[in-house]
Coordinates of C-alpha atoms and ligand atoms in Angstrom, one line a residue:
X6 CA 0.0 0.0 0.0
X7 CA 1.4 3.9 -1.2
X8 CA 2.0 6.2 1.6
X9 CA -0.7 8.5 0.1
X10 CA -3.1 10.7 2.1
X11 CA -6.2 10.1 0.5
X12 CA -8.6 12.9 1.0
X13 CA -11.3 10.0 1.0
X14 CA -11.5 6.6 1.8
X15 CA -14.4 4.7 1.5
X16 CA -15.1 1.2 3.1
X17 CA -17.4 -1.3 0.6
X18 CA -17.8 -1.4 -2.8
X19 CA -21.8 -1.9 -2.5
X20 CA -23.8 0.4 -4.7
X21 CA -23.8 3.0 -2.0
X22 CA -20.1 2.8 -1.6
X23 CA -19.6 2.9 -5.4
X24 CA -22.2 5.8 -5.3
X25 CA -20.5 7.9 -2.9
X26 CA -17.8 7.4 -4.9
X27 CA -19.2 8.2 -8.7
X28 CA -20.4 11.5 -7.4
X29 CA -17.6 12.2 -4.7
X30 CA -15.2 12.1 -8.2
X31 CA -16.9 15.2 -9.6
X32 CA -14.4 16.8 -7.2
X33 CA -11.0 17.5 -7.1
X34 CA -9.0 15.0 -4.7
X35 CA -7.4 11.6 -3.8
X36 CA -10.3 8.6 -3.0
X37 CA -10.0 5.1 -2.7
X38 CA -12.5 2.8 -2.7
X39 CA -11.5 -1.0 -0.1
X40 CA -13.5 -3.9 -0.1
X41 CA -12.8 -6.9 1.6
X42 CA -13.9 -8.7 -1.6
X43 CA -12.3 -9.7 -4.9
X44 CA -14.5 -7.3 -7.3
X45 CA -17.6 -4.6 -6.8
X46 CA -21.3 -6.1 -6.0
X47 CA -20.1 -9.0 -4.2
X48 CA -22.7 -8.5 -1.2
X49 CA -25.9 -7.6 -0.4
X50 CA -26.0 -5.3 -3.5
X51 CA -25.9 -8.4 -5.8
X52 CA -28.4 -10.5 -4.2
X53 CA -31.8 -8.5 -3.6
X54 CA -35.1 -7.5 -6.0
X55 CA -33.4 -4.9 -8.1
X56 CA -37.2 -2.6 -7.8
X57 CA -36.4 0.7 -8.0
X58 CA -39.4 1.3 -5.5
X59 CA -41.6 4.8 -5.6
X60 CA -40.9 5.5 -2.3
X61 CA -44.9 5.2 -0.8
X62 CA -43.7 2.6 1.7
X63 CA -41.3 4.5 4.6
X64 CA -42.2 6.0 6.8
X65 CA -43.1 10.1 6.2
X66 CA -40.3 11.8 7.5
X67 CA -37.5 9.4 7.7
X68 CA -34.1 9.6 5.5
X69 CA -35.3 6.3 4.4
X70 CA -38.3 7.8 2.6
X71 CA -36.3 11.1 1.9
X72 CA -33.2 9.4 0.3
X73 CA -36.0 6.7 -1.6
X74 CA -38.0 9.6 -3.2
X75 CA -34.5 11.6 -4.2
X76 CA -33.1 8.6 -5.4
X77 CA -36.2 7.0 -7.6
X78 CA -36.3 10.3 -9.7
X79 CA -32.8 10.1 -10.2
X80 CA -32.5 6.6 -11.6
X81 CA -34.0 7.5 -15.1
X82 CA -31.0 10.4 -15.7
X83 CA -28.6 8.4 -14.4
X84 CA -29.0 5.2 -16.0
X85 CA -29.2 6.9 -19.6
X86 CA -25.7 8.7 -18.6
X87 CA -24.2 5.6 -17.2
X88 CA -26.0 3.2 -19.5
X89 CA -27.5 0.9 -17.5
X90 CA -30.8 -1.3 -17.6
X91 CA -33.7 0.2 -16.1
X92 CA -37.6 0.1 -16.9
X93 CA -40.3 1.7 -15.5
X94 CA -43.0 -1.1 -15.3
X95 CA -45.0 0.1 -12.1
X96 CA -45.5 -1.3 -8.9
X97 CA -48.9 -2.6 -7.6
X98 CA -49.8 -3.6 -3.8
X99 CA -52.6 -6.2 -3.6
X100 CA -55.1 -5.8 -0.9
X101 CA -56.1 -9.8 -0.6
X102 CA -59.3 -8.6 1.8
X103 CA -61.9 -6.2 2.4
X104 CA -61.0 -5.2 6.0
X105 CA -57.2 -4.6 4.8
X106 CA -58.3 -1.5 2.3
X107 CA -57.9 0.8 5.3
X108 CA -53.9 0.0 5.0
X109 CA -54.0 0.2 1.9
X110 CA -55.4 3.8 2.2
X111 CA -52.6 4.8 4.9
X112 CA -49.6 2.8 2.3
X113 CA -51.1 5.7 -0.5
X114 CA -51.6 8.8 2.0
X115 CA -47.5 7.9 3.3
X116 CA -46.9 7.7 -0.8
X117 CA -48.9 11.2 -1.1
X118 CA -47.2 12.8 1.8
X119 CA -43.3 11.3 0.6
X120 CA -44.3 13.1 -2.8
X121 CA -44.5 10.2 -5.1
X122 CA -46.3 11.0 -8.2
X123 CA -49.8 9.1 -10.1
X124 CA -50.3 7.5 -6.7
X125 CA -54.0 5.5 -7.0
X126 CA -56.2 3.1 -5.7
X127 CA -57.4 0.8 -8.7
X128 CA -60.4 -1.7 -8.4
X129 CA -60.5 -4.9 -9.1
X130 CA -61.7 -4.8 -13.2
X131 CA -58.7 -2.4 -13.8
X132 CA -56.7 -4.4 -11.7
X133 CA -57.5 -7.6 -13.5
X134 CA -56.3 -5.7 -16.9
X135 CA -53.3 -4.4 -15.4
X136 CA -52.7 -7.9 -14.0
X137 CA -54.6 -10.8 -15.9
X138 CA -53.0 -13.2 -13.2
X139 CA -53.6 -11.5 -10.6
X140 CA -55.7 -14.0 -7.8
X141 CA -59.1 -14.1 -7.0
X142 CA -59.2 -12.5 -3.6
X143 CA -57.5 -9.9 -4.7
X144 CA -60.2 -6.6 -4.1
X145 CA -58.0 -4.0 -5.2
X146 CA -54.6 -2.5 -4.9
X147 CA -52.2 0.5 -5.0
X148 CA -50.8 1.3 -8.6
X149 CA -47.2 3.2 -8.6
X150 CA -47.1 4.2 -12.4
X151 CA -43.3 5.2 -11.4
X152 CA -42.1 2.0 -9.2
X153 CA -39.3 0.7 -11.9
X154 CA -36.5 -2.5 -12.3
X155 CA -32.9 -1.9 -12.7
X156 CA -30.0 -4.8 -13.0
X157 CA -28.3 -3.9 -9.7
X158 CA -24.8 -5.2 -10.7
X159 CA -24.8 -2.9 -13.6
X160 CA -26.0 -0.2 -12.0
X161 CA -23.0 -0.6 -9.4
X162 CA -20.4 -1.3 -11.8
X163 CA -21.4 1.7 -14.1
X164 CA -21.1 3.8 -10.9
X165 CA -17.8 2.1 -10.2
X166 CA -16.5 2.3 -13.5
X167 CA -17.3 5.9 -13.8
X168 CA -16.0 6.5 -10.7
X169 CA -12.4 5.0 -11.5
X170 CA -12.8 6.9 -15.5
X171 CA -12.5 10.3 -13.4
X172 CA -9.3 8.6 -11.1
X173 CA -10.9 7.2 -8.1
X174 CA -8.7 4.1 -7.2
X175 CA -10.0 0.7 -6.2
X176 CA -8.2 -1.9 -3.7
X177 CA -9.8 -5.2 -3.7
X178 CA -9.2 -8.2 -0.9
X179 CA -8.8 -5.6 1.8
X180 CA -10.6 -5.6 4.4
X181 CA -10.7 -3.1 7.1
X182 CA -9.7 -3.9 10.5
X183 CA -9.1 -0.9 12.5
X184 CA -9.8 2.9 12.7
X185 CA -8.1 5.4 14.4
X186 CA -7.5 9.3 14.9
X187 CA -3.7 9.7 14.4
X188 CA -2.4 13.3 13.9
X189 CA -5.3 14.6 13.2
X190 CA -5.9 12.2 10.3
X191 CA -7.7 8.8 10.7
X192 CA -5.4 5.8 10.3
X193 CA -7.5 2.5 9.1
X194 CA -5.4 -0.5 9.4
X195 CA -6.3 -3.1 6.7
X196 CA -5.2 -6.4 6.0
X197 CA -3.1 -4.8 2.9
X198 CA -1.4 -2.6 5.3
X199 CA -2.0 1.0 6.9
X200 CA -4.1 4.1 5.0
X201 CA -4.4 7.5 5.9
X202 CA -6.9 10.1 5.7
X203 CA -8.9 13.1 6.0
X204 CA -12.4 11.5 5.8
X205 CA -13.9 8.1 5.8
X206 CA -17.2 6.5 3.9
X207 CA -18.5 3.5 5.9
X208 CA -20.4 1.7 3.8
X209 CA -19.8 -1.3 4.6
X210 CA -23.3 -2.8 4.4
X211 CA -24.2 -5.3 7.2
X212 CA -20.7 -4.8 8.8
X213 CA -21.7 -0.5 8.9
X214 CA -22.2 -0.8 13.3
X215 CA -18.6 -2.3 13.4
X216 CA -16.5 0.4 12.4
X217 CA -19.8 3.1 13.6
X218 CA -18.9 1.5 17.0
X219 CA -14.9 1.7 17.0
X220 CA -15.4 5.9 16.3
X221 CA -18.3 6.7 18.4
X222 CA -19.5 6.3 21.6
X223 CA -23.4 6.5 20.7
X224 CA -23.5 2.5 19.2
X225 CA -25.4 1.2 16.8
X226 CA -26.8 -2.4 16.4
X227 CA -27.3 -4.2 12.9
X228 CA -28.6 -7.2 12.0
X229 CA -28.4 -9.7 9.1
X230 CA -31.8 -10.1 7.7
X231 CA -32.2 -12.8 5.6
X232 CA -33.7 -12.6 2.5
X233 CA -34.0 -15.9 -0.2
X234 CA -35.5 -15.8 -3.7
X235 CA -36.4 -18.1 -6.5
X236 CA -35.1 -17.0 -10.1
X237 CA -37.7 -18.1 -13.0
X238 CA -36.4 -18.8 -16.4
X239 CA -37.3 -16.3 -19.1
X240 CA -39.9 -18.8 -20.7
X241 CA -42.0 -17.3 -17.6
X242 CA -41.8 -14.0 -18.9
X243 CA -45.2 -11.7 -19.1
X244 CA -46.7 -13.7 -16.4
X245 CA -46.8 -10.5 -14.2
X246 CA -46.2 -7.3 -16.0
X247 CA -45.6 -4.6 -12.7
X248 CA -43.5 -6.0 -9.8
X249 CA -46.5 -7.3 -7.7
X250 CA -46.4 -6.9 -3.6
X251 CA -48.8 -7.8 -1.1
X252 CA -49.9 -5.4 1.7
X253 CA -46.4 -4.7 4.2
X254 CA -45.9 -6.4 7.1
X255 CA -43.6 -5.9 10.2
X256 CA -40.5 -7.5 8.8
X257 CA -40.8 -5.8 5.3
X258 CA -42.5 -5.9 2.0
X259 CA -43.2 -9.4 2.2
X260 CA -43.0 -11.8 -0.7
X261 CA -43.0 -10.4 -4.2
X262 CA -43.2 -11.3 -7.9
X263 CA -41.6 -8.7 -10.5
X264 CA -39.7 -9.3 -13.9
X265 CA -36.3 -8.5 -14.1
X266 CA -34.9 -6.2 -16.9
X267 CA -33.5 -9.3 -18.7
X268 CA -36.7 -11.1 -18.7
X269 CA -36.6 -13.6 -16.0
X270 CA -39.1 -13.4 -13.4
X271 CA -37.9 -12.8 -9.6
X272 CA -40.0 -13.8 -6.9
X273 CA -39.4 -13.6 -2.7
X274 CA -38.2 -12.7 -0.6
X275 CA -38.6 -14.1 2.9
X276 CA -37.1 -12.2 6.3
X277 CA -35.4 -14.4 8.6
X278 CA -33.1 -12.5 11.4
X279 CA -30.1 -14.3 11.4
X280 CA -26.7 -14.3 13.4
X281 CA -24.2 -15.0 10.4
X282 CA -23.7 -11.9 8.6
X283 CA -22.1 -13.4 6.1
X284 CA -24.4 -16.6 5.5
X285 CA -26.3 -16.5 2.1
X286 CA -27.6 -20.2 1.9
X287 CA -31.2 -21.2 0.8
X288 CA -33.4 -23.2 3.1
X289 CA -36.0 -25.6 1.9
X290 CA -38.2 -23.7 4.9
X291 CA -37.6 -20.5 3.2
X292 CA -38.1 -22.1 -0.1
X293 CA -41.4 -23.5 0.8
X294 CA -42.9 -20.3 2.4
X295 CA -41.9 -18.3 -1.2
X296 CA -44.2 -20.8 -2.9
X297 CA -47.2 -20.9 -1.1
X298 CA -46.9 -16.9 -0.6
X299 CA -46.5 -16.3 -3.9
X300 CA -49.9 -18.5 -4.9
X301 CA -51.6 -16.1 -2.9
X302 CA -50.6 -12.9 -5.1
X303 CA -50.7 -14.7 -8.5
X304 CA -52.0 -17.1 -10.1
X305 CA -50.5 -20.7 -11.5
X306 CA -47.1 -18.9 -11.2
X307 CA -44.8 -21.6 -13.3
X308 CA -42.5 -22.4 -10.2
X309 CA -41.1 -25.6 -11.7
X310 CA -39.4 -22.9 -14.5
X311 CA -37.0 -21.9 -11.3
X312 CA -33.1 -21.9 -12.7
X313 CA -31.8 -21.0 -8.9
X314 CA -32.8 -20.0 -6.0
X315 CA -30.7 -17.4 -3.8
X316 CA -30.7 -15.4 -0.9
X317 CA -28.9 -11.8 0.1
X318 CA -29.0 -10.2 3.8
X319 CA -30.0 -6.9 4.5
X320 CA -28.6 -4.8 7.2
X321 CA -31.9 -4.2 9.8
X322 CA -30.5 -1.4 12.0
X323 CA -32.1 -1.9 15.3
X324 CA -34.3 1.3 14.9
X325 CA -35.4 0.3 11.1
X326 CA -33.7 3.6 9.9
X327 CA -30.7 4.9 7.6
X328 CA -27.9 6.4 9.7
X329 CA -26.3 9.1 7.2
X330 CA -23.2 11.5 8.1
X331 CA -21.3 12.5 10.6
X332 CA -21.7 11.2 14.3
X333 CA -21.7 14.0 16.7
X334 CA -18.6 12.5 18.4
X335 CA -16.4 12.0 15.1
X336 CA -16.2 14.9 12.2
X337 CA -14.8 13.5 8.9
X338 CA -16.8 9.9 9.2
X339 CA -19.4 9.4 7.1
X340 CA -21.6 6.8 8.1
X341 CA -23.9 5.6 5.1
X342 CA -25.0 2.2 7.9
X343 CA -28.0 0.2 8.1
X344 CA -28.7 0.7 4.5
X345 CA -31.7 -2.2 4.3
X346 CA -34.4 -1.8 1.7
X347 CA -35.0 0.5 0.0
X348 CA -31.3 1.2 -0.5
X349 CA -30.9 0.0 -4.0
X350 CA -33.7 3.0 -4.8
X351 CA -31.8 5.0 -2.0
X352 CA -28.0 5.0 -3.4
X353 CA -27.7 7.1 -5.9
X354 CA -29.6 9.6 -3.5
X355 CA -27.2 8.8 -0.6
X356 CA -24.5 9.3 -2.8
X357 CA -24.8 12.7 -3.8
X358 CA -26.0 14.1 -0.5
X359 CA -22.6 12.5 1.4
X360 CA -20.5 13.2 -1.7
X361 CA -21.8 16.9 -0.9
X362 CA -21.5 16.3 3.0
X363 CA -17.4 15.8 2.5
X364 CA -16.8 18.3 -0.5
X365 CA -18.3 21.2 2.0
X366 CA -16.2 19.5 5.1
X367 CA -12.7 19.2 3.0
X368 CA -13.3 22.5 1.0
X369 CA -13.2 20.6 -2.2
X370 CA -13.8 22.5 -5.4
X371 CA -15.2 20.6 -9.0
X372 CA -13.5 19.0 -11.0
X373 CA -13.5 20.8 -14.8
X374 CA -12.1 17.3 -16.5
X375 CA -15.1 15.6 -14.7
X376 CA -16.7 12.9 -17.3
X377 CA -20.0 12.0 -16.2
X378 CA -21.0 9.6 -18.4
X379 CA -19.6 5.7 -19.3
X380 CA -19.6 4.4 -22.6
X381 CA -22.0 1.3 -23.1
X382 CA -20.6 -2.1 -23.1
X383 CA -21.2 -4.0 -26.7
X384 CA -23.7 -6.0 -27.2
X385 CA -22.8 -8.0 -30.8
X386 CA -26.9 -8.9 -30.7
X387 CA -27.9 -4.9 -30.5
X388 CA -25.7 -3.7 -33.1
X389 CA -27.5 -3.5 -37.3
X390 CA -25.8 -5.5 -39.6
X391 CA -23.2 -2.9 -41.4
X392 CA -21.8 -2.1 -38.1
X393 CA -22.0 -5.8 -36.8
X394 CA -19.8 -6.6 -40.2
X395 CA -17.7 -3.6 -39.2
X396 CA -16.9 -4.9 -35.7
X397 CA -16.2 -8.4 -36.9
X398 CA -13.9 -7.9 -39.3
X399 CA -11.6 -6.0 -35.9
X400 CA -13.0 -8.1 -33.2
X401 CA -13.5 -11.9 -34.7
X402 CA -13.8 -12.8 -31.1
X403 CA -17.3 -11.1 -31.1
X404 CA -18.1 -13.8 -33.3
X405 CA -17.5 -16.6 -31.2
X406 CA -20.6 -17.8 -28.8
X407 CA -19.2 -18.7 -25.3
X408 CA -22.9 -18.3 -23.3
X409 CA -25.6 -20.0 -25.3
X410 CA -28.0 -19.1 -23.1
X411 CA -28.0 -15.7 -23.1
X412 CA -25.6 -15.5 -25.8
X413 CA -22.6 -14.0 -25.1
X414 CA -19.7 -13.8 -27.2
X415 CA -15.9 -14.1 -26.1
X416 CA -15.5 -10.5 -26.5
X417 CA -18.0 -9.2 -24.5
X418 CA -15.6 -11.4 -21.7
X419 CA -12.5 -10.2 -22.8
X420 CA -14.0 -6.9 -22.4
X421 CA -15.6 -7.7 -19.4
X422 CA -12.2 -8.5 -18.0
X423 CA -10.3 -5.2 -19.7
X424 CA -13.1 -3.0 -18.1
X425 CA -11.2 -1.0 -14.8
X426 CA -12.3 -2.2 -12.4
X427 CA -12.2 -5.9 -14.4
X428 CA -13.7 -9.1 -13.7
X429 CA -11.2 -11.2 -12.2
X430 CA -13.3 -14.4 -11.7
X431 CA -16.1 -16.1 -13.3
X432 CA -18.8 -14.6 -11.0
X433 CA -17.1 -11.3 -11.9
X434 CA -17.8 -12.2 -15.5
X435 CA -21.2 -13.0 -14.9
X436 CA -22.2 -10.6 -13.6
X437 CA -20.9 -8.0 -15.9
X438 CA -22.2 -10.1 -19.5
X439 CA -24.3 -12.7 -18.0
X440 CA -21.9 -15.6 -18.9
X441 CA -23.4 -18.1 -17.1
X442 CA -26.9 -16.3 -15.8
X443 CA -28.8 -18.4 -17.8
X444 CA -30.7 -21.6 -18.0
X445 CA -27.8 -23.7 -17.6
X446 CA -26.3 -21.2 -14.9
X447 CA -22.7 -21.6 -16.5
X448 CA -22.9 -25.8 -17.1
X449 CA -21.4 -25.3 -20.5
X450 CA -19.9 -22.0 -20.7
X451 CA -17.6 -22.0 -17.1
X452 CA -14.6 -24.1 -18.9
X453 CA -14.5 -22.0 -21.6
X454 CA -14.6 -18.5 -19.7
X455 CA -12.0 -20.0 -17.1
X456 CA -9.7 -19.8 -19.8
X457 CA -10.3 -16.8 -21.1
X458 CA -9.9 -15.5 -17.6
X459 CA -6.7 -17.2 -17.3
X460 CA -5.4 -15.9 -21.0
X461 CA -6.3 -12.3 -20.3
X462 CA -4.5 -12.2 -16.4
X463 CA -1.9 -14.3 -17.5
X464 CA -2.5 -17.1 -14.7
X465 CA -3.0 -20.8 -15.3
X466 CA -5.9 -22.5 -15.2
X467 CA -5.8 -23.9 -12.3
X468 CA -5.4 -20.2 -10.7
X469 CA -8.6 -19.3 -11.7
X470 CA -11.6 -18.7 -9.2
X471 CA -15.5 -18.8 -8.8
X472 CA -15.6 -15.5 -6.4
X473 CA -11.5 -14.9 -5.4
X474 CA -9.1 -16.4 -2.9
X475 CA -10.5 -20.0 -2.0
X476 CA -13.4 -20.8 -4.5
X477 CA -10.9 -22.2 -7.1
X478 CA -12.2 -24.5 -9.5
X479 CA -9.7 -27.0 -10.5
X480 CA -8.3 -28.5 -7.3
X481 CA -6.4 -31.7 -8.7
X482 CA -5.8 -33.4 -12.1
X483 CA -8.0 -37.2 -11.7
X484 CA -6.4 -38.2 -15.1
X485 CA -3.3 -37.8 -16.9
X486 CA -3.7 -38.2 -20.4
Ligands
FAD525 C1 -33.4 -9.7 0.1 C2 -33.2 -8.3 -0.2 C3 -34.0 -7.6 -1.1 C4 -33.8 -6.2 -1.4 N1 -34.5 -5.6 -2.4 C5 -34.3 -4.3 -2.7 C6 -35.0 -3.7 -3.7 O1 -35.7 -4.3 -4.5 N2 -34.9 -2.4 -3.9 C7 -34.1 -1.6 -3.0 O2 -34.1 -0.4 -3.2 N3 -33.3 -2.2 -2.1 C8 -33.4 -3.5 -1.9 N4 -32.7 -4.2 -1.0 C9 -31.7 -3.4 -0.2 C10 -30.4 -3.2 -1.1 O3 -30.0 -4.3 -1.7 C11 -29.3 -2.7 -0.1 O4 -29.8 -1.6 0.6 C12 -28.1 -2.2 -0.8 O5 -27.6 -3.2 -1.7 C13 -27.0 -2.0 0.2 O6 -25.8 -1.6 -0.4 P1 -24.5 -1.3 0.4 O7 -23.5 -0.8 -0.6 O8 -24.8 -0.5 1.6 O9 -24.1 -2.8 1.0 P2 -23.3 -4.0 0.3 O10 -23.7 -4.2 -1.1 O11 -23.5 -5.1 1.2 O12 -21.8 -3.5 0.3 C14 -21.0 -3.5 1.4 C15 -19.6 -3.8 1.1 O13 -18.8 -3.6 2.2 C16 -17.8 -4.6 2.2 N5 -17.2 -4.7 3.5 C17 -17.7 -5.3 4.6 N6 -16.8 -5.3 5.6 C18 -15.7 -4.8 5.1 C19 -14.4 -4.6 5.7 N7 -14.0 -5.0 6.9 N8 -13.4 -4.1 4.9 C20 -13.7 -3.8 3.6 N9 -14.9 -3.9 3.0 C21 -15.9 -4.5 3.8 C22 -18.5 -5.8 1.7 O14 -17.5 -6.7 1.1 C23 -19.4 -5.2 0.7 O15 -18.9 -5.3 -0.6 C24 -32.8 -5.5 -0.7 C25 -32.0 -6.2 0.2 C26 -32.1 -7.6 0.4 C27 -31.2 -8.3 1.3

């Protein structure tokens, strides 16, 4: 690690950290981005519904509903500078019974009062043609025309890659141990050796109260709650047509069905409180209480279409709240903690304000050489046929079919692995082109792209890895030939 004083150094490359640091870079000075991880997206910001929601559900006069409003009217802007996926399908709430409309009427008079726009209260005949599958005890429901999907990995590597166009710098597989005030600077010791700086983003998703607790003496408590999912195959598609919810409950939104911007249907999650903040397994009791939730939103949803099932843990601060800026008892860190749902709506919100919070605290001044926008990845399938031709003729490796699910060609790999910051593993692939998101979740494809991954870092085969250090692939030879 450099001796540099960074002026900023933020802790988790989550969408919020990666936020903080797109808009922190429209400002002269030194940032650095540390996750403990091998890549962006590897935590709870990979593994949740990807709804951009309205912002009707929290609570009137909380950041949560502040930063979820902000950040919702954001999302259409940003995603056409960063080029990301994001549709605006709509969002319904089902009320499943008669004596349940009067929470349905308080859900829309909290979405009135939060400011979200073409709020109503549809009956069931327009309900039924918004939703032909809706289910039969469905009376009526809350219609958000501007609830909206986004693909949450690109949304966080377009922030992140945006972020490092305009010189932030990225450390990966360093995780944060220790923070100090040393000299009037704070000193966070890391497992790739010692940083200094003048401020410092926690955003550090479920582990946020840790490093909140080692600066301040007002502690905060967070919680891993669990969240698992069934992914439908794309043959499901138009089943539902608006990301479909049923009537909130104490632990959260409760189960949901939506489509996905690729086309797959999504449907969970549960809400388990667990002690593990790192565990992500399925349960067949989670499982089992997605299916027979979900029957009572929709219709004959084709369950046995299900390519994987998932789950990704959302960090429940004890007071159900987002805890944003500066504690009283420690200028220059900027907590962004307990960042639950909605923070995937929330973050580019969040990012802005804090980006804000440390230019005014450092005296920063913008950045003239700023870029703000990120060139869009090829897509061979997108392009007419001249310019297809065109690209083939430089690029024959945007010829060759590696996915054949979702059809991705070599080059959009090798890309995926020039692209700063790179994919350096096969879920890092993935999860940039979809190698591997398909049908056959990376069955045929994962040979091939291991050795693309090894060709382009110049490693051998054998070095390659699922998700970094410890998830190698090839652990022995069983036949010499
Ligand atoms: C089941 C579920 C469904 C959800 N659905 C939605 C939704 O539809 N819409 C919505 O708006 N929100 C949703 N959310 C919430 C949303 O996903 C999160 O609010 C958001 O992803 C949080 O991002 P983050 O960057 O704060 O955290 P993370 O993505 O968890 O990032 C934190 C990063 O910090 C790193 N880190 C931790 N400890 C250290 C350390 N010691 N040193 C260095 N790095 C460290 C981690 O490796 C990680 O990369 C959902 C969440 C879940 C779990």
């Amino acid at each position: 690690m450099s001796d540099k004083v960074y002026n900023t150094v933020i802790i988790g490359a989550g969408i919020v950290g990666c936020s903080v640091a797109r808009f922190l870079s429209r400002y002269k000075g030194s940032f650095l981005v540390i996750d403990r991880d091998e890549d962006v997206c590897c935590a709870t910001s990979k593994a949740n519904s990807g709804i951009v929601h309205a912002g009707y559900d929290a609570r009137n006069g909380t950041l949560m509903a502040k930063y979820n409003v902000m950040g919702s009217l954001m999302y259409p802007g940003l995603a056409s500078e960063l080029n990301f996926k994001f549709r605006t399908i709509g969002s319904i709430v089902l009320c499943l019974d008669e004596s349940d409309r009067p929470r349905l009427e308080d859900l829309y008079n909290n979405g009135i009062k939060n400011g979200v726009a073409g709020l109503r209260i549809v009956e069931r005949d327009e309900l039924k043609e918004l939703e032909p599958n809706v289910a039969d005890e469905a009376v009526c429901a809350l219609y958000a025309p501007t609830g909206a999907i986004v693909c949450p990995f690109d949304a966080t590597f377009a922030l992140a890659e945006n972020a490092a166009r305009n010189g932030v710098e990225f450390s990966f597989d360093t995780s944060a141990t220790n923070i100090e005030r040393d000299n009037g600077r704070w000193k966070i010791t890391t497992t790739k050796g010692i940083l200094f700086c003048d401020t410092i983003v926690n955003a550090a998703g479920c582990y946020s109260d840790v490093f909140h607790n080692m600066v301040s003496k007002d502690k905060i408590n967070i919680t891993a709650r669990r969240g698992e999912y069934f992914l439908l195959d794309k043959t499901a598609s138009g089943h539902v047509n608006h990301t479909v919810f049923r009537l909130p409950g104490k632990m959260g939104k409760g189960v949901l069905i939506t489509p996905t911007v690729h086309g797959n249907t999504i449907v969970g999650p549960t809400a388990e409180d667990i002690d593990d903040k790192d565990d992500v397994s399925t349960t067949s009791a989670g499982l089992d209480k997605i299916r027979s939730q979900s029957s009572l939103s929709i219709r004959d949803l084709p369950m046995n279409m299900s390519i994987t099932t998932f789950s990704g843990l959302r960090s429940h601060e004890d007071g159900h709240e987002f805890i944003i800026g500066e504690p009283q008892d420690a200028p220059g860190f900027y907590d962004c903690a307990g960042i639950e749902s909605p923070g995937l709506s929330a973050a580019p919100a969040i990012g802005k304000d804090v980006s804000d919070m440390i230019a005014s605290h450092l005296s920063l001044t913008e950045d003239p050489a700023f870029v703000p926008g990120r060139e869009k990845p090829v897509d061979p399938l997108q392009l007419p046929a001249d310019e297809l031709k065109e690209l083939l003729n430089t690029r024959p490796d945007y010829g060759r079919m590696v996915c054949r699910c979702e059809y991705i060609t070599e080059g959009q790999i090798r890309d995926a692995i020039r692209r700063t910051p790179g994919a350096r593993s096969i879920d890092g692939v993935k999860r940039r082109v979809r190698a591997g998101m398909g049908r056959c979740q990376g069955g045929f494809c994962s040979p091939t792209v291991m050795e693309i991954i090894a060709d382009e870092l110049g490693i051998g085969i054998s070095e390659v890895t699922k998700m970094g250090s410890g998830s190698e692939i090839i652990l022995g030879e069983n036949k010499r030939l």
